[in-house]
Amino acid sequence: MKNEDIRWKQRYANFSKAMGHLEKALEIPEPDMVQKAGIIQFFEMSFELAWNMVKDYLEGQGFVDIKSPRGALKKAFEVNILEKGHEWMELLQDRNLTAHTYDEQKATDMEHLIQNKYFPILKELHDSFMQKANEE
């Protein structure tokens, strides 16, 4: 097994764990501010692991010079690893705003976006890579 194959699979395992934590956190009915902060943190971790997993996978497929989340997501969309490219770019943009969720209303807005918009597309990616991991 090539090093790149191992890297994306290791990253997938960590992504799976982070997604499990995020999913569990999203089940909390009416989360308080501290719980919302936890949801946002699990979202940030999940996204970070997701784009790095995609980058590692693409490198294993021979694509090089992918240096940023935007670059990894764009290339993954181009080669049909990701669907909903526009939504992924919105996720990236909103992920960059999570550092500013010290305000309770902003944290609440972000928690709703994660719950209703971003968790489902992260889950699609997770399920797609689960299938890739099981095929090998």
mmCIF file of C-alpha atoms in Angstrom:
data_model
loop_
_atom_site.group_PDB
_atom_site.id
_atom_site.type_symbol
_atom_site.label_atom_id
_atom_site.label_comp_id
_atom_site.label_asym_id
_atom_site.label_seq_id
_atom_site.Cartn_x
_atom_site.Cartn_y
_atom_site.Cartn_z
ATOM 1 C CA MET A 1 0.000 0.000 0.000
ATOM 2 C CA LYS A 2 1.338 3.392 -0.955
ATOM 3 C CA ASN A 3 1.949 6.055 1.667
ATOM 4 C CA GLU A 4 -0.798 8.283 0.191
ATOM 5 C CA ASP A 5 -3.322 5.437 0.533
ATOM 6 C CA ILE A 6 -2.462 5.047 4.201
ATOM 7 C CA ARG A 7 -2.602 8.794 4.838
ATOM 8 C CA TRP A 8 -6.113 9.354 3.481
ATOM 9 C CA LYS A 9 -7.411 6.268 5.269
ATOM 10 C CA GLN A 10 -5.924 7.425 8.567
ATOM 11 C CA ARG A 11 -7.416 10.849 8.002
ATOM 12 C CA TYR A 12 -10.759 9.210 7.159
ATOM 13 C CA ALA A 13 -10.680 7.327 10.489
ATOM 14 C CA ASN A 14 -10.149 10.611 12.361
ATOM 15 C CA PHE A 15 -12.803 12.344 10.221
ATOM 16 C CA SER A 16 -15.236 9.554 11.170
ATOM 17 C CA LYS A 17 -14.581 10.124 14.860
ATOM 18 C CA ALA A 18 -15.045 13.883 14.560
ATOM 19 C CA MET A 19 -18.252 13.387 12.580
ATOM 20 C CA GLY A 20 -19.544 11.039 15.269
ATOM 21 C CA HIS A 21 -18.915 13.701 17.901
ATOM 22 C CA LEU A 22 -20.560 16.362 15.735
ATOM 23 C CA GLU A 23 -23.587 14.189 15.080
ATOM 24 C CA LYS A 24 -23.984 13.456 18.790
ATOM 25 C CA ALA A 25 -23.630 17.154 19.662
ATOM 26 C CA LEU A 26 -26.265 18.071 17.065
ATOM 27 C CA GLU A 27 -28.743 15.785 18.857
ATOM 28 C CA ILE A 28 -28.752 18.076 21.905
ATOM 29 C CA PRO A 29 -32.163 19.748 22.064
ATOM 30 C CA GLU A 30 -31.871 23.508 22.514
ATOM 31 C CA PRO A 31 -28.122 23.658 23.181
ATOM 32 C CA ASP A 32 -26.825 26.336 25.526
ATOM 33 C CA MET A 33 -23.946 28.656 24.570
ATOM 34 C CA VAL A 34 -21.241 26.247 25.736
ATOM 35 C CA GLN A 35 -22.849 23.381 23.819
ATOM 36 C CA LYS A 36 -23.113 25.568 20.714
ATOM 37 C CA ALA A 37 -19.410 26.326 21.044
ATOM 38 C CA GLY A 38 -18.781 22.571 21.159
ATOM 39 C CA ILE A 39 -20.894 22.028 18.046
ATOM 40 C CA ILE A 40 -18.937 24.720 16.226
ATOM 41 C CA GLN A 41 -15.625 23.206 17.379
ATOM 42 C CA PHE A 42 -16.631 19.714 16.189
ATOM 43 C CA PHE A 43 -17.701 21.259 12.877
ATOM 44 C CA GLU A 44 -14.330 22.980 12.518
ATOM 45 C CA MET A 45 -12.484 19.723 13.279
ATOM 46 C CA SER A 46 -14.676 17.751 10.884
ATOM 47 C CA PHE A 47 -14.120 20.224 8.080
ATOM 48 C CA GLU A 48 -10.367 20.383 8.666
ATOM 49 C CA LEU A 49 -10.096 16.603 8.556
ATOM 50 C CA ALA A 50 -12.449 16.411 5.549
ATOM 51 C CA TRP A 51 -10.499 18.740 3.293
ATOM 52 C CA ASN A 52 -7.178 17.192 4.306
ATOM 53 C CA MET A 53 -8.559 13.707 3.640
ATOM 54 C CA VAL A 54 -9.706 14.857 0.201
ATOM 55 C CA LYS A 55 -6.278 16.422 -0.429
ATOM 56 C CA ASP A 56 -4.488 13.211 0.570
ATOM 57 C CA TYR A 57 -6.808 11.139 -1.592
ATOM 58 C CA LEU A 58 -6.271 13.420 -4.594
ATOM 59 C CA GLU A 59 -2.504 13.269 -4.117
ATOM 60 C CA GLY A 60 -2.778 9.482 -4.120
ATOM 61 C CA GLN A 61 -4.563 9.804 -7.458
ATOM 62 C CA GLY A 62 -1.660 11.810 -8.888
ATOM 63 C CA PHE A 63 -2.890 15.375 -8.358
ATOM 64 C CA VAL A 64 -0.161 17.519 -6.855
ATOM 65 C CA ASP A 65 0.216 21.139 -5.761
ATOM 66 C CA ILE A 66 -2.981 21.208 -3.729
ATOM 67 C CA LYS A 67 -2.132 23.574 -0.925
ATOM 68 C CA SER A 68 -5.400 24.969 0.432
ATOM 69 C CA PRO A 69 -8.904 23.902 1.357
ATOM 70 C CA ARG A 70 -10.258 25.868 -1.614
ATOM 71 C CA GLY A 71 -7.839 24.127 -3.983
ATOM 72 C CA ALA A 72 -8.688 20.682 -2.631
ATOM 73 C CA LEU A 73 -12.428 21.286 -2.822
ATOM 74 C CA LYS A 74 -12.293 22.741 -6.338
ATOM 75 C CA LYS A 75 -10.214 19.831 -7.647
ATOM 76 C CA ALA A 76 -12.458 17.286 -5.897
ATOM 77 C CA PHE A 77 -15.489 18.886 -7.531
ATOM 78 C CA GLU A 78 -13.761 18.890 -10.943
ATOM 79 C CA VAL A 79 -13.027 15.160 -10.722
ATOM 80 C CA ASN A 80 -16.490 14.295 -9.332
ATOM 81 C CA ILE A 81 -15.423 13.364 -5.816
ATOM 82 C CA LEU A 82 -17.632 16.134 -4.439
ATOM 83 C CA GLU A 83 -21.065 17.227 -5.488
ATOM 84 C CA LYS A 84 -22.611 20.599 -4.661
ATOM 85 C CA GLY A 85 -19.419 22.578 -5.246
ATOM 86 C CA HIS A 86 -21.167 25.868 -4.540
ATOM 87 C CA GLU A 87 -22.347 24.635 -1.134
ATOM 88 C CA TRP A 88 -18.822 23.474 -0.292
ATOM 89 C CA MET A 89 -17.498 26.957 -1.094
ATOM 90 C CA GLU A 90 -20.181 28.455 1.164
ATOM 91 C CA LEU A 91 -19.177 26.000 3.894
ATOM 92 C CA LEU A 92 -15.551 27.086 3.534
ATOM 93 C CA GLN A 93 -16.507 30.758 3.710
ATOM 94 C CA ASP A 94 -18.694 30.225 6.780
ATOM 95 C CA ARG A 95 -16.023 28.029 8.382
ATOM 96 C CA ASN A 96 -13.680 30.996 8.124
ATOM 97 C CA LEU A 97 -16.222 33.071 10.067
ATOM 98 C CA THR A 98 -16.516 30.656 12.991
ATOM 99 C CA ALA A 99 -13.730 32.456 14.814
ATOM 100 C CA HIS A 100 -16.216 35.293 15.230
ATOM 101 C CA THR A 101 -18.921 33.284 16.992
ATOM 102 C CA TYR A 102 -18.229 34.764 20.423
ATOM 103 C CA ASP A 103 -21.562 36.557 20.022
ATOM 104 C CA GLU A 104 -24.491 34.355 21.068
ATOM 105 C CA GLN A 105 -26.645 35.247 18.047
ATOM 106 C CA LYS A 106 -23.791 34.469 15.643
ATOM 107 C CA ALA A 107 -23.179 31.167 17.439
ATOM 108 C CA THR A 108 -26.880 30.317 17.171
ATOM 109 C CA ASP A 109 -26.933 31.198 13.470
ATOM 110 C CA MET A 110 -23.852 29.061 12.854
ATOM 111 C CA GLU A 111 -25.279 26.145 14.828
ATOM 112 C CA HIS A 112 -28.402 26.238 12.630
ATOM 113 C CA LEU A 113 -26.296 26.350 9.453
ATOM 114 C CA ILE A 114 -24.250 23.389 10.631
ATOM 115 C CA GLN A 115 -27.356 21.420 11.576
ATOM 116 C CA ASN A 116 -29.393 22.109 8.466
ATOM 117 C CA LYS A 117 -26.888 22.718 5.685
ATOM 118 C CA TYR A 118 -23.320 21.702 6.414
ATOM 119 C CA PHE A 119 -23.627 18.495 8.414
ATOM 120 C CA PRO A 120 -25.582 16.833 5.566
ATOM 121 C CA ILE A 121 -22.896 17.571 2.958
ATOM 122 C CA LEU A 122 -20.108 16.525 5.322
ATOM 123 C CA LYS A 123 -22.085 13.317 5.912
ATOM 124 C CA GLU A 124 -22.359 12.716 2.154
ATOM 125 C CA LEU A 125 -18.584 13.040 1.865
ATOM 126 C CA HIS A 126 -18.096 10.743 4.844
ATOM 127 C CA ASP A 127 -20.357 8.070 3.353
ATOM 128 C CA SER A 128 -18.661 8.357 -0.040
ATOM 129 C CA PHE A 129 -15.223 7.830 1.505
ATOM 130 C CA MET A 130 -16.530 4.972 3.660
ATOM 131 C CA GLN A 131 -17.415 3.237 0.419
ATOM 132 C CA LYS A 132 -13.941 3.998 -1.041
ATOM 133 C CA ALA A 133 -12.261 2.610 2.082
ATOM 134 C CA ASN A 134 -14.362 -0.557 1.970
ATOM 135 C CA GLU A 135 -13.625 -1.119 -1.737
ATOM 136 C CA GLU A 136 -9.885 -1.344 -1.140
#
